[in-house]
Tab-separated table of C-alpha atoms and ligand atoms in Angstrom:
chain	number	residue	atom	x	y	z
A	26	UNK	CA	20.207	17.294	8.461
A	27	UNK	CA	16.538	18.052	8.264
A	28	UNK	CA	14.433	16.320	5.643
A	29	UNK	CA	11.493	17.905	3.835
A	30	UNK	CA	8.452	15.661	3.421
A	31	UNK	CA	5.073	16.401	1.923
A	32	UNK	CA	2.202	15.636	4.287
A	33	UNK	CA	-1.151	14.991	2.618
A	34	UNK	CA	-3.665	14.334	5.403
A	35	UNK	CA	-6.461	13.550	2.899
A	36	UNK	CA	-10.068	13.326	4.092
A	37	UNK	CA	-12.348	11.038	6.121
A	38	UNK	CA	-10.167	9.488	8.837
A	39	UNK	CA	-7.081	10.793	7.015
A	40	UNK	CA	-6.497	13.932	9.125
A	41	UNK	CA	-6.946	11.930	12.369
A	42	UNK	CA	-4.447	9.207	11.468
A	43	UNK	CA	-2.052	11.740	9.896
A	44	UNK	CA	-2.007	13.822	13.096
A	45	UNK	CA	-1.348	10.689	15.145
A	46	UNK	CA	1.447	9.589	12.809
A	47	UNK	CA	3.198	12.947	12.821
A	48	UNK	CA	3.192	12.825	16.647
A	49	UNK	CA	4.700	9.334	16.612
A	50	UNK	CA	7.393	10.300	14.091
A	51	UNK	CA	8.228	13.475	15.991
A	52	UNK	CA	8.645	11.423	19.177
A	53	UNK	CA	11.547	9.582	17.494
A	54	UNK	CA	13.405	12.896	17.283
A	55	UNK	CA	13.832	12.704	13.506
A	56	UNK	CA	14.161	16.165	12.024
A	57	UNK	CA	11.435	16.189	9.402
A	58	UNK	CA	9.978	19.421	8.052
A	59	UNK	CA	6.455	18.607	6.973
A	60	UNK	CA	5.075	20.545	4.007
A	61	UNK	CA	1.323	20.451	4.384
A	62	UNK	CA	-0.553	19.762	1.128
A	63	UNK	CA	-4.290	19.646	1.652
A	64	UNK	CA	-6.124	17.367	-0.716
A	65	UNK	CA	-9.736	16.353	-0.328
A	66	UNK	CA	-13.026	16.182	-2.174
A	67	UNK	CA	-13.778	19.906	-1.692
A	68	UNK	CA	-10.393	21.051	-2.979
A	69	UNK	CA	-10.673	18.769	-6.000
A	70	UNK	CA	-14.172	20.014	-6.806
A	71	UNK	CA	-13.205	23.681	-6.304
A	72	UNK	CA	-9.965	23.497	-8.314
A	73	UNK	CA	-11.583	21.404	-11.036
A	74	UNK	CA	-8.417	19.305	-11.120
A	75	UNK	CA	-8.060	15.722	-9.916
A	76	UNK	CA	-4.521	16.489	-8.907
A	77	UNK	CA	-4.217	20.126	-7.809
A	78	UNK	CA	-0.929	21.846	-8.670
A	79	UNK	CA	0.101	22.628	-5.059
A	80	UNK	CA	0.266	18.897	-4.279
A	81	UNK	CA	2.423	18.186	-7.317
A	82	UNK	CA	4.659	21.189	-6.630
A	83	UNK	CA	5.318	20.062	-3.076
A	84	UNK	CA	6.012	16.440	-4.051
A	85	UNK	CA	8.287	17.577	-6.867
A	86	UNK	CA	10.270	19.558	-4.332
A	87	UNK	CA	10.430	16.997	-1.497
A	88	UNK	CA	10.272	13.759	-3.546
A	89	UNK	CA	8.854	12.045	-0.438
A	90	UNK	CA	5.273	12.076	0.804
A	91	UNK	CA	3.167	10.698	3.621
A	92	UNK	CA	-0.414	10.488	2.474
A	93	UNK	CA	-3.763	9.844	4.110
A	94	UNK	CA	-6.679	8.451	2.100
A	95	UNK	CA	-8.771	10.553	-0.253
A	96	UNK	CA	-12.418	9.732	-0.953
A	97	UNK	CA	-13.287	8.871	-4.547
A	98	UNK	CA	-16.913	9.131	-5.670
A	99	UNK	CA	-18.408	5.806	-6.704
A	100	UNK	CA	-19.904	5.185	-10.197
A	101	UNK	CA	-19.386	8.775	-11.406
A	102	UNK	CA	-17.818	12.074	-10.329
A	103	UNK	CA	-14.127	12.941	-10.510
A	104	UNK	CA	-11.449	10.361	-11.231
A	105	UNK	CA	-9.481	8.799	-8.404
A	106	UNK	CA	-6.862	11.207	-7.113
A	107	UNK	CA	-4.840	8.216	-5.930
A	108	UNK	CA	-4.659	6.742	-9.409
A	109	UNK	CA	-3.828	10.191	-10.849
A	110	UNK	CA	-1.005	10.675	-8.337
A	111	UNK	CA	0.503	7.256	-9.014
A	112	UNK	CA	0.383	7.782	-12.770
A	113	UNK	CA	1.585	11.383	-12.811
A	114	UNK	CA	4.609	10.694	-10.616
A	115	UNK	CA	5.106	7.252	-12.167
A	116	UNK	CA	4.919	5.534	-8.778
A	117	UNK	CA	4.983	2.148	-10.467
A	118	UNK	CA	5.431	-0.176	-7.500
A	119	UNK	CA	2.859	-0.494	-4.759
A	120	UNK	CA	4.557	-2.329	-1.896
A	121	UNK	CA	2.422	-3.670	0.937
A	122	UNK	CA	3.920	-5.750	3.732
A	123	UNK	CA	1.360	-7.983	5.455
A	124	UNK	CA	2.639	-9.118	8.843
A	125	UNK	CA	1.190	-10.573	12.004
A	126	UNK	CA	1.406	-8.098	14.875
A	127	UNK	CA	1.841	-9.461	18.398
A	128	UNK	CA	-1.298	-9.697	20.517
A	129	UNK	CA	-3.878	-9.292	17.734
A	130	UNK	CA	-6.423	-12.075	17.730
A	131	UNK	CA	-7.074	-13.374	14.219
A	132	UNK	CA	-8.423	-16.631	12.843
A	133	UNK	CA	-4.843	-17.816	12.504
A	134	UNK	CA	-3.770	-18.058	16.141
A	135	UNK	CA	-0.693	-20.233	15.704
A	136	UNK	CA	0.385	-18.966	12.315
A	137	UNK	CA	2.936	-16.247	11.616
A	138	UNK	CA	2.067	-14.378	8.437
A	139	UNK	CA	4.844	-12.443	6.740
A	140	UNK	CA	4.285	-11.642	3.093
A	141	UNK	CA	4.907	-8.630	0.861
A	142	UNK	CA	2.587	-7.668	-1.968
A	143	UNK	CA	4.048	-6.046	-5.103
A	144	UNK	CA	1.211	-4.548	-7.117
A	145	UNK	CA	1.759	-2.902	-10.487
A	146	UNK	CA	0.500	0.616	-9.912
A	147	UNK	CA	0.062	2.438	-13.219
A	148	UNK	CA	-2.003	0.460	-15.724
A	149	UNK	CA	-4.343	-2.557	-16.110
A	150	UNK	CA	-8.046	-1.786	-15.639
A	151	UNK	CA	-7.024	1.428	-13.849
A	152	UNK	CA	-6.241	2.977	-17.241
A	153	UNK	CA	-9.523	4.856	-16.826
A	154	UNK	CA	-10.257	4.229	-20.496
A	155	UNK	CA	-13.947	3.486	-20.518
A	156	UNK	CA	-16.389	4.005	-23.354
A	157	UNK	CA	-20.097	3.668	-23.832
A	158	UNK	CA	-20.173	2.131	-27.298
A	159	UNK	CA	-23.929	2.360	-27.607
A	160	UNK	CA	-26.440	2.903	-24.805
A	161	UNK	CA	-26.115	0.111	-22.230
A	162	UNK	CA	-22.951	-1.324	-23.755
A	163	UNK	CA	-19.721	-0.264	-22.050
A	164	UNK	CA	-16.112	-1.278	-22.491
A	165	UNK	CA	-13.312	-0.728	-20.003
A	166	UNK	CA	-9.797	-1.139	-21.338
A	167	UNK	CA	-7.324	-3.350	-19.547
A	168	UNK	CA	-3.884	-2.108	-20.561
A	169	UNK	CA	-0.871	-4.345	-19.910
A	170	UNK	CA	2.544	-3.400	-21.261
A	171	UNK	CA	5.905	-5.153	-21.289
A	172	UNK	CA	7.583	-2.069	-19.796
A	173	UNK	CA	5.345	-1.867	-16.740
A	174	UNK	CA	5.203	-5.639	-16.209
A	175	UNK	CA	8.978	-6.059	-16.381
A	176	UNK	CA	9.473	-3.087	-14.117
A	177	UNK	CA	7.270	-4.397	-11.305
A	178	UNK	CA	8.664	-7.934	-11.672
A	179	UNK	CA	12.225	-6.620	-11.457
A	180	UNK	CA	11.329	-4.559	-8.425
A	181	UNK	CA	9.818	-7.576	-6.634
A	182	UNK	CA	12.759	-9.869	-7.431
A	183	UNK	CA	15.301	-7.226	-6.444
A	184	UNK	CA	13.512	-6.862	-3.128
A	185	UNK	CA	13.524	-10.658	-2.713
A	186	UNK	CA	17.256	-10.818	-3.355
A	187	UNK	CA	18.101	-7.898	-1.091
A	188	UNK	CA	15.932	-9.129	1.768
A	189	UNK	CA	16.772	-12.835	1.447
A	190	UNK	CA	13.205	-13.755	0.601
A	191	UNK	CA	12.732	-17.235	-0.770
A	192	UNK	CA	9.737	-17.318	-3.056
A	193	UNK	CA	7.880	-15.087	-5.521
A	194	UNK	CA	4.426	-16.074	-6.735
A	195	UNK	CA	2.989	-14.299	-9.776
A	196	UNK	CA	-0.802	-14.080	-9.650
A	197	UNK	CA	-2.824	-13.871	-12.855
A	198	UNK	CA	-5.854	-14.936	-14.884
A	199	UNK	CA	-3.981	-15.827	-18.046
A	200	UNK	CA	-6.201	-18.830	-18.663
A	201	UNK	CA	-8.929	-16.352	-19.638
A	202	UNK	CA	-7.087	-13.126	-20.480
A	203	UNK	CA	-4.523	-14.947	-22.552
A	204	UNK	CA	-3.060	-11.845	-24.175
A	205	UNK	CA	-3.109	-9.313	-21.324
A	206	UNK	CA	-2.317	-11.522	-18.341
A	207	UNK	CA	-0.312	-13.733	-20.679
A	208	UNK	CA	2.083	-10.844	-21.349
A	209	UNK	CA	2.317	-10.021	-17.641
A	210	UNK	CA	3.153	-13.642	-16.891
A	211	UNK	CA	5.721	-13.906	-19.692
A	212	UNK	CA	7.535	-10.874	-18.318
A	213	UNK	CA	7.504	-12.352	-14.783
A	214	UNK	CA	8.950	-15.643	-16.111
A	215	UNK	CA	11.719	-13.868	-18.004
A	216	UNK	CA	12.686	-11.776	-15.004
A	217	UNK	CA	12.514	-14.846	-12.703
A	218	UNK	CA	15.187	-16.550	-14.805
A	219	UNK	CA	17.652	-13.859	-13.782
A	220	UNK	CA	17.110	-14.685	-10.100
A	221	UNK	CA	17.773	-18.433	-9.867
A	222	UNK	CA	18.173	-18.290	-6.085
A	223	UNK	CA	14.541	-17.158	-5.689
A	224	UNK	CA	11.877	-19.822	-6.180
A	225	UNK	CA	9.270	-18.739	-8.740
A	226	UNK	CA	5.675	-19.984	-8.853
A	227	UNK	CA	2.425	-18.956	-10.529
A	228	UNK	CA	-1.149	-19.095	-9.289
A	229	UNK	CA	-4.440	-18.216	-10.950
A	230	UNK	CA	-6.006	-15.395	-8.934
A	231	UNK	CA	-9.091	-17.311	-7.797
A	232	UNK	CA	-7.009	-20.233	-6.539
A	233	UNK	CA	-4.541	-17.795	-4.968
A	234	UNK	CA	-7.385	-16.209	-3.002
A	235	UNK	CA	-8.397	-19.581	-1.610
A	236	UNK	CA	-4.805	-20.590	-0.804
A	237	UNK	CA	-4.268	-17.282	0.974
A	238	UNK	CA	-7.178	-17.971	3.300
A	239	UNK	CA	-6.314	-21.629	3.916
A	240	UNK	CA	-2.533	-21.448	4.275
A	241	UNK	CA	-1.383	-17.811	4.417
A	242	UNK	CA	1.913	-18.774	6.070
A	243	UNK	CA	3.131	-20.378	2.815
A	244	UNK	CA	3.156	-17.039	0.946
A	245	UNK	CA	6.278	-14.919	0.761
A	246	UNK	CA	6.263	-12.378	-2.108
A	247	UNK	CA	3.159	-11.827	-4.223
A	248	UNK	CA	3.532	-10.213	-7.633
A	249	UNK	CA	0.350	-8.941	-9.248
A	250	UNK	CA	-1.093	-6.641	-11.886
A	251	UNK	CA	-2.982	-3.622	-10.569
A	252	UNK	CA	-6.559	-4.835	-10.025
A	253	UNK	CA	-5.755	-8.232	-8.511
A	254	UNK	CA	-3.145	-6.498	-6.354
A	255	UNK	CA	-5.755	-4.091	-5.040
A	256	UNK	CA	-8.258	-6.809	-4.157
A	257	UNK	CA	-5.743	-9.298	-2.782
A	258	UNK	CA	-4.248	-6.549	-0.563
A	259	UNK	CA	-7.524	-6.122	1.324
A	260	UNK	CA	-7.983	-9.894	1.523
A	261	UNK	CA	-4.490	-10.241	2.948
A	262	UNK	CA	-5.106	-7.349	5.371
A	263	UNK	CA	-8.066	-9.329	6.684
A	264	UNK	CA	-5.771	-12.243	7.481
A	265	UNK	CA	-3.676	-10.251	9.954
A	266	UNK	CA	-6.381	-8.196	11.670
A	267	UNK	CA	-7.781	-5.763	9.138
A	268	UNK	CA	-7.106	-2.577	7.229
A	269	UNK	CA	-6.241	-0.617	10.346
A	270	UNK	CA	-2.784	-2.172	10.534
A	271	UNK	CA	-1.503	-2.639	6.975
A	272	UNK	CA	0.942	-0.055	5.582
A	273	UNK	CA	2.069	0.637	2.051
A	274	UNK	CA	4.426	2.514	-0.218
A	275	UNK	CA	4.070	3.827	-3.765
A	276	UNK	CA	7.568	3.766	-5.189
A	277	UNK	CA	8.875	5.377	-8.351
A	278	UNK	CA	12.310	6.141	-9.705
A	279	UNK	CA	12.311	9.696	-8.394
A	280	UNK	CA	9.424	9.957	-5.917
A	281	UNK	CA	7.987	7.857	-3.091
A	282	UNK	CA	4.605	8.301	-1.429
A	283	UNK	CA	3.792	6.287	1.665
A	284	UNK	CA	0.183	5.525	2.499
A	285	UNK	CA	-1.932	2.915	4.249
A	286	UNK	CA	-3.880	0.329	2.267
A	287	UNK	CA	-7.162	1.545	3.765
A	288	UNK	CA	-9.469	4.228	2.419
A	289	UNK	CA	-11.127	7.212	4.062
A	290	UNK	CA	-13.461	5.029	6.193
A	291	UNK	CA	-16.429	7.443	6.148
A	292	UNK	CA	-18.313	5.146	8.543
A	293	UNK	CA	-15.981	6.050	11.439
A	294	UNK	CA	-14.550	9.423	10.355
A	295	UNK	CA	-14.446	12.135	13.012
A	296	UNK	CA	-15.274	9.751	15.867
A	297	UNK	CA	-11.785	9.218	17.264
A	298	UNK	CA	-12.039	5.500	16.504
A	299	UNK	CA	-9.617	5.180	13.590
A	300	UNK	CA	-6.587	2.989	14.030
A	301	UNK	CA	-3.486	4.991	13.000
A	302	UNK	CA	-1.219	1.909	12.969
A	303	UNK	CA	-1.384	1.484	9.186
A	304	UNK	CA	-0.175	5.039	8.548
A	305	UNK	CA	2.364	4.835	11.378
A	306	UNK	CA	3.821	1.672	9.824
A	307	UNK	CA	3.821	3.472	6.462
A	308	UNK	CA	5.877	6.150	8.216
A	309	UNK	CA	8.267	3.401	9.356
A	310	UNK	CA	8.742	2.580	5.662
A	311	UNK	CA	9.258	6.290	4.926
A	312	UNK	CA	11.885	6.612	7.662
A	313	UNK	CA	13.737	3.610	6.232
A	314	UNK	CA	13.507	5.145	2.756
A	315	UNK	CA	15.152	8.390	3.892
A	316	UNK	CA	17.864	6.501	5.757
A	317	UNK	CA	16.551	7.078	9.286
A	318	UNK	CA	16.941	3.416	10.160
A	319	UNK	CA	17.266	3.814	13.921
A	320	UNK	CA	14.101	5.926	14.112
A	321	UNK	CA	12.287	3.416	11.882
A	322	UNK	CA	13.284	0.519	14.130
A	323	UNK	CA	12.334	2.457	17.270
A	324	UNK	CA	8.885	3.320	15.937
A	325	UNK	CA	8.258	-0.244	14.713
A	326	UNK	CA	9.313	-1.724	18.076
A	327	UNK	CA	7.206	0.794	19.997
A	328	UNK	CA	4.082	0.004	17.977
A	329	UNK	CA	4.697	-3.711	18.509
A	330	UNK	CA	5.199	-3.153	22.243
A	331	UNK	CA	1.825	-1.392	22.502
A	332	UNK	CA	0.176	-4.327	20.708
A	333	UNK	CA	1.964	-6.866	22.872
A	334	UNK	CA	0.725	-5.148	26.002
A	335	UNK	CA	-2.756	-4.981	24.442
A	336	UNK	CA	-4.201	-2.344	26.807
A	337	UNK	CA	-4.326	0.602	24.433
A	338	UNK	CA	-5.445	-0.807	21.097
A	339	UNK	CA	-8.375	0.437	19.025
A	340	UNK	CA	-11.794	-1.137	18.441
A	341	UNK	CA	-11.068	-2.599	14.982
A	342	UNK	CA	-8.518	-4.976	16.572
A	343	UNK	CA	-10.601	-5.813	19.639
A	344	UNK	CA	-9.608	-3.017	22.020
A	345	UNK	CA	-11.383	0.031	23.408
A	346	UNK	CA	-8.772	2.783	23.011
A	347	UNK	CA	-9.363	5.908	20.975
A	348	UNK	CA	-7.006	7.056	18.217
A	349	UNK	CA	-5.467	9.474	20.700
A	350	UNK	CA	-5.056	6.937	23.517
A	351	UNK	CA	-3.305	4.517	21.177
A	352	UNK	CA	-1.083	7.333	19.916
A	353	UNK	CA	-0.254	8.439	23.484
A	354	UNK	CA	0.844	4.870	24.237
A	355	UNK	CA	3.054	4.707	21.133
A	356	UNK	CA	4.614	8.106	21.853
A	357	UNK	CA	5.298	7.013	25.453
A	358	UNK	CA	6.915	3.793	24.240
A	359	UNK	CA	9.066	5.692	21.717
A	360	UNK	CA	10.244	8.126	24.368
A	361	UNK	CA	10.453	5.543	27.140
B	411	NAI	P1	-12.104	1.776	3.627
B	411	NAI	O1	-10.767	1.163	3.607
B	411	NAI	O2	-12.170	3.242	3.806
B	411	NAI	O3	-12.962	1.085	4.808
B	411	NAI	C1	-13.302	-0.293	4.823
B	411	NAI	C2	-13.666	-0.710	6.265
B	411	NAI	O4	-12.473	-0.749	7.057
B	411	NAI	C3	-14.601	0.284	6.958
B	411	NAI	O5	-15.501	-0.418	7.766
B	411	NAI	C4	-13.670	1.124	7.810
B	411	NAI	O6	-14.256	1.662	8.971
B	411	NAI	C5	-12.563	0.124	8.165
B	411	NAI	N1	-11.279	0.819	8.326
B	411	NAI	C6	-10.490	1.291	7.333
B	411	NAI	N2	-9.414	1.878	7.830
B	411	NAI	C7	-9.510	1.799	9.172
B	411	NAI	C8	-8.684	2.241	10.243
B	411	NAI	N3	-7.536	2.899	10.031
B	411	NAI	N4	-9.107	1.996	11.512
B	411	NAI	C9	-10.241	1.337	11.740
B	411	NAI	N5	-11.052	0.870	10.770
B	411	NAI	C10	-10.701	1.115	9.500
B	411	NAI	O7	-12.818	1.331	2.290
B	411	NAI	P2	-14.175	1.861	1.616
B	411	NAI	O8	-15.206	2.143	2.660
B	411	NAI	O9	-14.457	0.867	0.578
B	411	NAI	O10	-13.761	3.210	0.878
B	411	NAI	C11	-14.043	4.519	1.397
B	411	NAI	C12	-13.453	5.566	0.471
B	411	NAI	O11	-12.017	5.519	0.500
B	411	NAI	C13	-13.838	5.426	-1.020
B	411	NAI	O12	-14.144	6.709	-1.509
B	411	NAI	C14	-12.588	4.876	-1.684
B	411	NAI	O13	-12.489	5.258	-3.025
B	411	NAI	C15	-11.515	5.545	-0.831
B	411	NAI	N6	-10.232	4.826	-0.857
B	411	NAI	C16	-9.104	5.595	-0.872
B	411	NAI	C17	-7.883	5.000	-0.827
B	411	NAI	C18	-6.675	5.870	-0.821
B	411	NAI	O14	-6.783	7.077	-0.702
B	411	NAI	N7	-5.490	5.332	-0.975
B	411	NAI	C19	-7.720	3.536	-0.760
B	411	NAI	C20	-8.972	2.821	-0.682
B	411	NAI	C21	-10.181	3.460	-0.745
């Protein structure tokens, strides 16, 4: 049976990596009907809405999306469309697997990294509640609730149980933000008690950052509030070869939107240099989500085979291939 999915190419390198990913998914033979929902800076500015209605309508119909990055203006301009999407559809869990790919040279030659980040996706300092109290004095509200904290903790522990993961580490700054991060931590502890087979640990975010760089192989599942989750995701991406290869999923009760960790990469947009691996691996997560397990496994193995061979990888991971050459190699491996 064919499956409808919303395709949001986004802007910057988004359309390039989205095109590549659709080719790779189509090569698996999965019958997906893509509903194209354009979303970029121009559309947002023209419609005057951070989240234009056509995008919401499509996602409300399909309940599943594959999304490229969308540029957000810095220090002014419209609000982040990504944050708006996650809040509007209540995509509360941001899931980001960080795994060593074969053949990629990193600083950790003999180490196999295999961790999954669970980032709370709807609140914290991303509440967007900022005020200028008086000129030159600004406050930005960090919102932490029991509901959202318990929900992300439950999601992480359920994943651990289902996937036979051994350890969850909650990452916080509750020594300073005693109330906000204190509540997050309390919720994690309470949920952890219901999963006695999963080891539970806590780390202060600064120490966690150092430990991640020194001994990344000791991390299994990371459980974080929104802002630390965002920052630690990029740090962790750097451990395995960069943003070009790290996928992600925004999961809610009713909707799921799959997107890479990386942004719109304006520095390389339109040059055919972008690495589509991150969005392709996000598509692997999407295929698993819709029950296309064989296609998911095939695509994952094909991407890994291209990396193992090492001849057709992009510049960000030490190769010379273009986006298209890498995609050709993946498509060939899928079909081969
Ligand atoms: P970025 O992730 O776009 O780029 C950081 C660095 O990584 C750049 O040097 C870029 O060339 C490189 N890079 C990223 N993805 C790559 C890929 N697939 N292949 C090869 N190299 C890649 O982060 P930056 O520059 O801080 O943000 C640019 C814009 O993206 C901003 O407007 C930001 O708000 C937006 N953004 C959007 C996200 C989303 O839509 N989910 C997520 C993160 C940022």
